[in-house]
């Protein structure tokens, strides 16, 4: 048996990997590095900055820390992060257009460190944003945390989706259904899919050792999305605002460990980016 094989066993019922303590340590390191990259960006996400500049900073940070951005040359994606502005739901492509005062932007970074994938995203407020945008960001962060709060052995993936959907819709927001969270580890995307909607009790039963993301995309308006002709950029059909937060987590004996918590405490905006 190789060292790689010894990192996990397989849950027979669901064919989902159950990772060991060494794998959790690898995910902890990769997750913290990805979270640190998002922390590093906070003071740079200001009016006038190009998302391509942010992308360059993520690449430099990764290489400086012995990591590689997982999105770089992933299925034809050629950037080091995704930057999804305003009505862009996810998979926004960094480019030369400067951020503008009042924009909200999700930055999604996945770093591969020693073979392990740390995948996390946060919302950033560019300058002064509207109250509706602030509220959407708040609801979306809370949606993620409510999903995380149900994770423990014996619960199901559907329990996570139900918690998120019930909360978000109760706040008169809607849940995007076309994209989901995912298992990860030594692969970027693997079993299970984590839907951000659904019914309690649906889906595979969670067991200690499972590792996956939760990454709800929440809209102020209708849930429907479309993908632009670039093949990546997903936008809301009604052009209303969308937000997303993402953590990579591992199921433990009595709950879960969040691998991608912010070392600086920058888990949700506003981020303290200068001394006062
Ligand atoms: N990081 C995204 C996720 O949370 C995936 C981005 S794939 C890309 O799963 F190719 F669009 F970058
Ligand atoms: Co992800
Ligand atoms: Co991601």
mmCIF file of C-alpha atoms and ligand atoms in Angstrom:
data_model
loop_
_atom_site.group_PDB
_atom_site.id
_atom_site.type_symbol
_atom_site.label_atom_id
_atom_site.label_comp_id
_atom_site.label_asym_id
_atom_site.label_seq_id
_atom_site.Cartn_x
_atom_site.Cartn_y
_atom_site.Cartn_z
ATOM 1 C CA UNK A 1 0.000 0.000 0.000
ATOM 2 C CA UNK A 2 1.303 3.461 -0.893
ATOM 3 C CA UNK A 3 1.248 6.387 1.512
ATOM 4 C CA UNK A 4 -1.436 8.034 -0.607
ATOM 5 C CA UNK A 5 -3.762 5.060 -0.275
ATOM 6 C CA UNK A 6 -3.479 5.111 3.490
ATOM 7 C CA UNK A 7 -4.957 8.609 3.760
ATOM 8 C CA UNK A 8 -8.559 7.415 3.603
ATOM 9 C CA UNK A 9 -10.962 4.515 3.672
ATOM 10 C CA UNK A 10 -14.201 4.378 1.726
ATOM 11 C CA UNK A 11 -17.693 4.517 3.203
ATOM 12 C CA UNK A 12 -19.319 1.525 1.544
ATOM 13 C CA UNK A 13 -22.888 2.830 1.450
ATOM 14 C CA UNK A 14 -22.059 6.194 -0.163
ATOM 15 C CA UNK A 15 -18.607 5.606 -1.728
ATOM 16 C CA UNK A 16 -17.537 8.840 -0.004
ATOM 17 C CA UNK A 17 -13.948 8.954 1.310
ATOM 18 C CA UNK A 18 -13.363 8.930 5.065
ATOM 19 C CA UNK A 19 -10.093 10.743 5.656
ATOM 20 C CA UNK A 20 -7.671 10.075 8.519
ATOM 21 C CA UNK A 21 -5.959 12.462 10.933
ATOM 22 C CA UNK A 22 -2.998 12.995 8.617
ATOM 23 C CA UNK A 23 -5.364 14.088 5.847
ATOM 24 C CA UNK A 24 -7.100 16.481 8.251
ATOM 25 C CA UNK A 25 -3.712 18.011 9.049
ATOM 26 C CA UNK A 26 -3.027 18.459 5.326
ATOM 27 C CA UNK A 27 -6.431 20.118 4.863
ATOM 28 C CA UNK A 28 -5.845 22.343 7.889
ATOM 29 C CA UNK A 29 -2.622 23.658 6.353
ATOM 30 C CA UNK A 30 -4.074 24.131 2.850
ATOM 31 C CA UNK A 31 -7.281 25.642 4.241
ATOM 32 C CA UNK A 32 -5.449 28.117 6.445
ATOM 33 C CA UNK A 33 -3.261 29.174 3.534
ATOM 34 C CA UNK A 34 -6.293 29.840 1.300
ATOM 35 C CA UNK A 35 -7.940 31.797 4.136
ATOM 36 C CA UNK A 36 -4.719 33.763 4.626
ATOM 37 C CA UNK A 37 -4.760 34.654 0.919
ATOM 38 C CA UNK A 38 -8.273 36.095 1.342
ATOM 39 C CA UNK A 39 -7.098 38.026 4.430
ATOM 40 C CA UNK A 40 -4.162 39.429 2.470
ATOM 41 C CA UNK A 41 -6.539 40.727 -0.231
ATOM 42 C CA UNK A 42 -8.825 42.667 2.116
ATOM 43 C CA UNK A 43 -7.016 46.037 1.994
ATOM 44 C CA UNK A 44 -6.679 45.774 -1.795
ATOM 45 C CA UNK A 45 -10.358 45.327 -2.625
ATOM 46 C CA UNK A 46 -11.093 49.039 -3.117
ATOM 47 C CA UNK A 47 -12.499 51.259 -5.876
ATOM 48 C CA UNK A 48 -10.250 51.438 -8.963
ATOM 49 C CA UNK A 49 -8.521 48.088 -8.481
ATOM 50 C CA UNK A 50 -8.729 45.656 -11.399
ATOM 51 C CA UNK A 51 -9.807 42.115 -10.617
ATOM 52 C CA UNK A 52 -6.859 40.978 -12.749
ATOM 53 C CA UNK A 53 -4.590 42.693 -10.202
ATOM 54 C CA UNK A 54 -6.286 40.744 -7.418
ATOM 55 C CA UNK A 55 -5.736 37.597 -9.470
ATOM 56 C CA UNK A 56 -2.024 38.428 -9.811
ATOM 57 C CA UNK A 57 -1.770 38.904 -6.047
ATOM 58 C CA UNK A 58 -3.358 35.503 -5.400
ATOM 59 C CA UNK A 59 -0.901 33.821 -7.761
ATOM 60 C CA UNK A 60 2.086 35.560 -6.187
ATOM 61 C CA UNK A 61 0.863 34.690 -2.684
ATOM 62 C CA UNK A 62 0.399 31.050 -3.655
ATOM 63 C CA UNK A 63 3.839 30.690 -5.250
ATOM 64 C CA UNK A 64 5.488 32.521 -2.327
ATOM 65 C CA UNK A 65 3.951 29.940 0.004
ATOM 66 C CA UNK A 66 4.765 26.811 -1.996
ATOM 67 C CA UNK A 67 1.219 26.413 -3.255
ATOM 68 C CA UNK A 68 -0.561 26.407 -6.623
ATOM 69 C CA UNK A 69 -3.997 27.879 -7.369
ATOM 70 C CA UNK A 70 -6.243 24.936 -8.238
ATOM 71 C CA UNK A 71 -8.268 26.978 -10.716
ATOM 72 C CA UNK A 72 -5.204 27.749 -12.871
ATOM 73 C CA UNK A 73 -5.726 25.739 -16.074
ATOM 74 C CA UNK A 74 -8.614 23.869 -14.480
ATOM 75 C CA UNK A 75 -10.942 22.769 -17.320
ATOM 76 C CA UNK A 76 -9.828 25.732 -19.419
ATOM 77 C CA UNK A 77 -10.046 28.331 -16.624
ATOM 78 C CA UNK A 78 -6.795 30.325 -16.775
ATOM 79 C CA UNK A 79 -6.892 32.380 -13.569
ATOM 80 C CA UNK A 80 -5.858 31.983 -9.941
ATOM 81 C CA UNK A 81 -9.220 32.912 -8.431
ATOM 82 C CA UNK A 82 -12.799 33.717 -9.338
ATOM 83 C CA UNK A 83 -14.059 37.289 -8.888
ATOM 84 C CA UNK A 84 -17.842 37.534 -9.001
ATOM 85 C CA UNK A 85 -19.202 41.087 -8.907
ATOM 86 C CA UNK A 86 -22.779 42.165 -8.055
ATOM 87 C CA UNK A 87 -25.194 40.053 -10.153
ATOM 88 C CA UNK A 88 -22.440 37.549 -10.997
ATOM 89 C CA UNK A 89 -23.300 34.425 -9.018
ATOM 90 C CA UNK A 90 -19.989 32.567 -9.319
ATOM 91 C CA UNK A 91 -17.030 31.756 -11.604
ATOM 92 C CA UNK A 92 -16.465 35.401 -12.562
ATOM 93 C CA UNK A 93 -13.256 35.742 -14.581
ATOM 94 C CA UNK A 94 -10.689 38.287 -13.342
ATOM 95 C CA UNK A 95 -10.117 41.050 -15.899
ATOM 96 C CA UNK A 96 -9.091 44.651 -16.582
ATOM 97 C CA UNK A 97 -12.341 46.314 -15.456
ATOM 98 C CA UNK A 98 -11.765 48.317 -12.250
ATOM 99 C CA UNK A 99 -13.929 47.722 -9.188
ATOM 100 C CA UNK A 100 -16.323 50.578 -8.505
ATOM 101 C CA UNK A 101 -17.568 52.175 -5.308
ATOM 102 C CA UNK A 102 -20.685 50.280 -4.198
ATOM 103 C CA UNK A 103 -19.768 46.959 -5.820
ATOM 104 C CA UNK A 104 -19.911 43.738 -3.853
ATOM 105 C CA UNK A 105 -17.499 41.043 -4.958
ATOM 106 C CA UNK A 106 -16.958 37.416 -4.052
ATOM 107 C CA UNK A 107 -13.377 36.231 -4.268
ATOM 108 C CA UNK A 108 -13.017 32.451 -4.392
ATOM 109 C CA UNK A 109 -9.554 30.975 -3.872
ATOM 110 C CA UNK A 110 -8.512 27.335 -3.929
ATOM 111 C CA UNK A 111 -4.878 26.602 -3.091
ATOM 112 C CA UNK A 112 -3.165 23.244 -3.447
ATOM 113 C CA UNK A 113 -0.559 22.793 -0.718
ATOM 114 C CA UNK A 114 1.330 19.482 -0.393
ATOM 115 C CA UNK A 115 -1.398 17.920 -2.526
ATOM 116 C CA UNK A 116 -4.331 19.116 -0.385
ATOM 117 C CA UNK A 117 -7.002 21.555 -1.626
ATOM 118 C CA UNK A 118 -8.107 24.487 0.551
ATOM 119 C CA UNK A 119 -11.187 26.073 -1.053
ATOM 120 C CA UNK A 120 -12.805 29.189 0.402
ATOM 121 C CA UNK A 121 -14.568 32.358 -0.664
ATOM 122 C CA UNK A 122 -15.813 35.538 0.943
ATOM 123 C CA UNK A 123 -17.688 38.679 0.018
ATOM 124 C CA UNK A 124 -15.925 42.055 -0.018
ATOM 125 C CA UNK A 125 -17.582 45.473 -0.003
ATOM 126 C CA UNK A 126 -15.983 47.969 -2.398
ATOM 127 C CA UNK A 127 -16.184 51.373 -0.722
ATOM 128 C CA UNK A 128 -19.684 52.251 0.491
ATOM 129 C CA UNK A 129 -22.345 49.689 -0.389
ATOM 130 C CA UNK A 130 -26.151 49.810 -0.247
ATOM 131 C CA UNK A 131 -28.178 48.555 2.715
ATOM 132 C CA UNK A 132 -29.703 45.824 0.504
ATOM 133 C CA UNK A 133 -26.237 44.632 -0.457
ATOM 134 C CA UNK A 134 -25.154 44.660 3.187
ATOM 135 C CA UNK A 135 -28.211 42.667 4.154
ATOM 136 C CA UNK A 136 -27.651 40.109 1.372
ATOM 137 C CA UNK A 137 -24.070 39.596 2.520
ATOM 138 C CA UNK A 138 -25.251 39.129 6.102
ATOM 139 C CA UNK A 139 -27.962 36.626 5.092
ATOM 140 C CA UNK A 140 -25.526 34.697 2.904
ATOM 141 C CA UNK A 141 -22.896 34.412 5.626
ATOM 142 C CA UNK A 142 -25.528 33.274 8.100
ATOM 143 C CA UNK A 143 -26.784 30.719 5.531
ATOM 144 C CA UNK A 144 -23.312 29.179 5.345
ATOM 145 C CA UNK A 145 -22.947 29.107 9.120
ATOM 146 C CA UNK A 146 -26.390 27.533 9.602
ATOM 147 C CA UNK A 147 -25.425 24.834 7.113
ATOM 148 C CA UNK A 148 -22.164 24.217 8.980
ATOM 149 C CA UNK A 149 -24.007 24.112 12.328
ATOM 150 C CA UNK A 150 -25.979 20.977 11.370
ATOM 151 C CA UNK A 151 -22.891 18.981 10.347
ATOM 152 C CA UNK A 152 -22.173 15.954 12.525
ATOM 153 C CA UNK A 153 -22.175 12.170 12.112
ATOM 154 C CA UNK A 154 -25.683 10.823 11.565
ATOM 155 C CA UNK A 155 -26.990 13.951 9.844
ATOM 156 C CA UNK A 156 -27.417 13.900 6.038
ATOM 157 C CA UNK A 157 -26.330 16.217 3.241
ATOM 158 C CA UNK A 158 -30.028 17.083 2.839
ATOM 159 C CA UNK A 159 -30.100 18.347 6.418
ATOM 160 C CA UNK A 160 -27.466 20.918 5.411
ATOM 161 C CA UNK A 161 -29.422 22.037 2.339
ATOM 162 C CA UNK A 162 -32.685 22.229 4.253
ATOM 163 C CA UNK A 163 -31.135 24.406 6.977
ATOM 164 C CA UNK A 164 -29.725 26.813 4.388
ATOM 165 C CA UNK A 165 -32.869 27.005 2.258
ATOM 166 C CA UNK A 166 -35.239 27.426 5.200
ATOM 167 C CA UNK A 167 -33.169 30.255 6.615
ATOM 168 C CA UNK A 168 -32.453 32.088 3.324
ATOM 169 C CA UNK A 169 -36.032 31.901 2.059
ATOM 170 C CA UNK A 170 -37.268 32.996 5.490
ATOM 171 C CA UNK A 171 -35.206 36.134 4.886
ATOM 172 C CA UNK A 172 -36.987 36.631 1.524
ATOM 173 C CA UNK A 173 -33.908 35.635 -0.439
ATOM 174 C CA UNK A 174 -33.511 32.705 -2.866
ATOM 175 C CA UNK A 175 -31.032 29.840 -3.168
ATOM 176 C CA UNK A 176 -29.187 29.116 -6.428
ATOM 177 C CA UNK A 177 -29.715 25.474 -7.400
ATOM 178 C CA UNK A 178 -27.346 25.054 -10.367
ATOM 179 C CA UNK A 179 -24.134 24.987 -8.303
ATOM 180 C CA UNK A 180 -23.340 23.058 -5.155
ATOM 181 C CA UNK A 181 -20.678 22.343 -2.554
ATOM 182 C CA UNK A 182 -18.452 19.342 -3.085
ATOM 183 C CA UNK A 183 -16.168 16.820 -1.508
ATOM 184 C CA UNK A 184 -12.473 17.662 -1.790
ATOM 185 C CA UNK A 185 -9.092 16.606 -0.486
ATOM 186 C CA UNK A 186 -6.413 15.448 -2.897
ATOM 187 C CA UNK A 187 -8.935 16.220 -5.668
ATOM 188 C CA UNK A 188 -10.572 19.620 -6.237
ATOM 189 C CA UNK A 189 -14.041 18.152 -6.689
ATOM 190 C CA UNK A 190 -15.211 14.722 -5.580
ATOM 191 C CA UNK A 191 -18.139 13.030 -3.847
ATOM 192 C CA UNK A 192 -20.419 14.138 -2.233
ATOM 193 C CA UNK A 193 -22.370 16.992 -3.817
ATOM 194 C CA UNK A 194 -23.620 19.357 -1.126
ATOM 195 C CA UNK A 195 -26.871 20.915 -2.322
ATOM 196 C CA UNK A 196 -27.797 24.173 -0.644
ATOM 197 C CA UNK A 197 -31.502 23.335 -0.762
ATOM 198 C CA UNK A 198 -33.629 20.254 -0.196
ATOM 199 C CA UNK A 199 -35.306 18.199 2.471
ATOM 200 C CA UNK A 200 -34.089 16.950 5.826
ATOM 201 C CA UNK A 201 -33.047 13.308 5.707
ATOM 202 C CA UNK A 202 -32.265 13.302 1.979
ATOM 203 C CA UNK A 203 -28.842 12.368 0.640
ATOM 204 C CA UNK A 204 -25.952 10.398 2.085
ATOM 205 C CA UNK A 205 -25.477 10.092 5.851
ATOM 206 C CA UNK A 206 -22.515 12.116 7.173
ATOM 207 C CA UNK A 207 -19.696 10.231 8.868
ATOM 208 C CA UNK A 208 -16.570 11.333 10.709
ATOM 209 C CA UNK A 209 -13.731 11.771 8.206
ATOM 210 C CA UNK A 210 -15.794 13.176 5.333
ATOM 211 C CA UNK A 211 -14.374 16.408 3.888
ATOM 212 C CA UNK A 212 -16.387 18.823 1.757
ATOM 213 C CA UNK A 213 -17.244 22.446 1.065
ATOM 214 C CA UNK A 214 -20.425 24.327 1.800
ATOM 215 C CA UNK A 215 -20.737 27.362 -0.482
ATOM 216 C CA UNK A 216 -24.265 28.746 -0.763
ATOM 217 C CA UNK A 217 -25.055 31.295 -3.465
ATOM 218 C CA UNK A 218 -27.960 33.456 -2.282
ATOM 219 C CA UNK A 219 -29.900 35.933 -4.433
ATOM 220 C CA UNK A 220 -31.940 39.017 -3.534
ATOM 221 C CA UNK A 221 -34.342 38.243 -6.376
ATOM 222 C CA UNK A 222 -35.184 35.062 -8.274
ATOM 223 C CA UNK A 223 -32.968 31.955 -8.017
ATOM 224 C CA UNK A 224 -32.509 31.428 -11.777
ATOM 225 C CA UNK A 225 -29.055 31.835 -13.313
ATOM 226 C CA UNK A 226 -27.526 31.695 -16.762
ATOM 227 C CA UNK A 227 -23.941 31.186 -17.909
ATOM 228 C CA UNK A 228 -22.518 33.830 -20.243
ATOM 229 C CA UNK A 229 -20.956 32.998 -23.624
ATOM 230 C CA UNK A 230 -17.467 32.907 -22.057
ATOM 231 C CA UNK A 231 -18.574 29.506 -20.726
ATOM 232 C CA UNK A 232 -17.878 30.414 -17.077
ATOM 233 C CA UNK A 233 -19.527 33.575 -15.752
ATOM 234 C CA UNK A 234 -22.823 32.673 -14.068
ATOM 235 C CA UNK A 235 -25.222 35.591 -13.559
ATOM 236 C CA UNK A 236 -28.694 36.031 -12.125
ATOM 237 C CA UNK A 237 -31.306 36.094 -14.893
ATOM 238 C CA UNK A 238 -33.091 39.025 -13.236
ATOM 239 C CA UNK A 239 -29.767 40.903 -12.792
ATOM 240 C CA UNK A 240 -30.355 41.301 -9.059
ATOM 241 C CA UNK A 241 -27.503 40.930 -6.573
ATOM 242 C CA UNK A 242 -26.064 37.549 -5.598
ATOM 243 C CA UNK A 243 -23.632 36.666 -2.808
ATOM 244 C CA UNK A 244 -21.633 33.620 -1.706
ATOM 245 C CA UNK A 245 -19.415 32.422 1.122
ATOM 246 C CA UNK A 246 -17.520 29.132 1.170
ATOM 247 C CA UNK A 247 -15.694 27.082 3.779
ATOM 248 C CA UNK A 248 -13.918 23.730 3.497
ATOM 249 C CA UNK A 249 -14.808 21.532 6.483
ATOM 250 C CA UNK A 250 -14.157 18.062 7.858
ATOM 251 C CA UNK A 251 -16.706 15.982 9.784
ATOM 252 C CA UNK A 252 -15.453 15.083 13.284
ATOM 253 C CA UNK A 253 -16.779 12.725 15.984
ATOM 254 C CA UNK A 254 -19.183 15.311 17.327
ATOM 255 C CA UNK A 255 -19.434 18.076 14.747
ATOM 256 C CA UNK A 256 -17.016 19.504 12.232
ATOM 257 C CA UNK A 257 -13.754 21.367 11.871
ATOM 258 C CA UNK A 258 -13.666 24.464 9.646
ATOM 259 C CA UNK A 259 -10.339 24.339 7.786
ATOM 260 C CA UNK A 260 -10.690 27.791 6.199
ATOM 261 C CA UNK A 261 -11.475 30.102 9.122
ATOM 262 C CA UNK A 262 -9.783 33.471 8.726
ATOM 263 C CA UNK A 263 -6.529 33.769 10.706
ATOM 264 C CA UNK A 264 -7.268 37.524 10.966
ATOM 265 C CA UNK A 265 -10.897 37.082 11.977
ATOM 266 C CA UNK A 266 -11.981 38.413 8.552
ATOM 267 C CA UNK A 267 -14.723 35.850 8.083
ATOM 268 C CA UNK A 268 -17.346 38.369 6.991
ATOM 269 C CA UNK A 269 -17.256 42.067 6.161
ATOM 270 C CA UNK A 270 -16.674 44.748 7.177
ATOM 271 C CA UNK A 271 -12.981 43.845 7.407
ATOM 272 C CA UNK A 272 -10.768 46.104 9.503
ATOM 273 C CA UNK A 273 -8.207 46.965 6.882
ATOM 274 C CA UNK A 274 -6.443 49.930 8.418
ATOM 275 C CA UNK A 275 -5.434 51.169 11.832
ATOM 276 C CA UNK A 276 -7.866 53.598 13.440
HETATM 277 N N1 LIG B 1 -13.541 27.402 -6.318
HETATM 278 C C1 LIG B 1 -14.753 27.040 -7.021
HETATM 279 C C2 LIG B 1 -15.498 26.111 -6.095
HETATM 280 O O1 LIG B 1 -15.814 26.534 -5.031
HETATM 281 C C3 LIG B 1 -14.499 26.385 -8.323
HETATM 282 C C4 LIG B 1 -13.976 27.311 -9.334
HETATM 283 S S1 LIG B 1 -13.651 26.426 -10.766
HETATM 284 C C5 LIG B 1 -13.140 27.599 -11.834
HETATM 285 O O2 LIG B 1 -15.726 24.963 -6.325
HETATM 286 F F1 LIG B 1 -12.643 26.966 -12.820
HETATM 287 F F2 LIG B 1 -14.170 28.368 -12.149
HETATM 288 F F3 LIG B 1 -12.248 28.352 -11.274
HETATM 289 CO CO1 LIG B 2 -15.783 24.874 -3.797
HETATM 290 CO CO1 LIG B 3 -14.367 27.808 -4.181
#
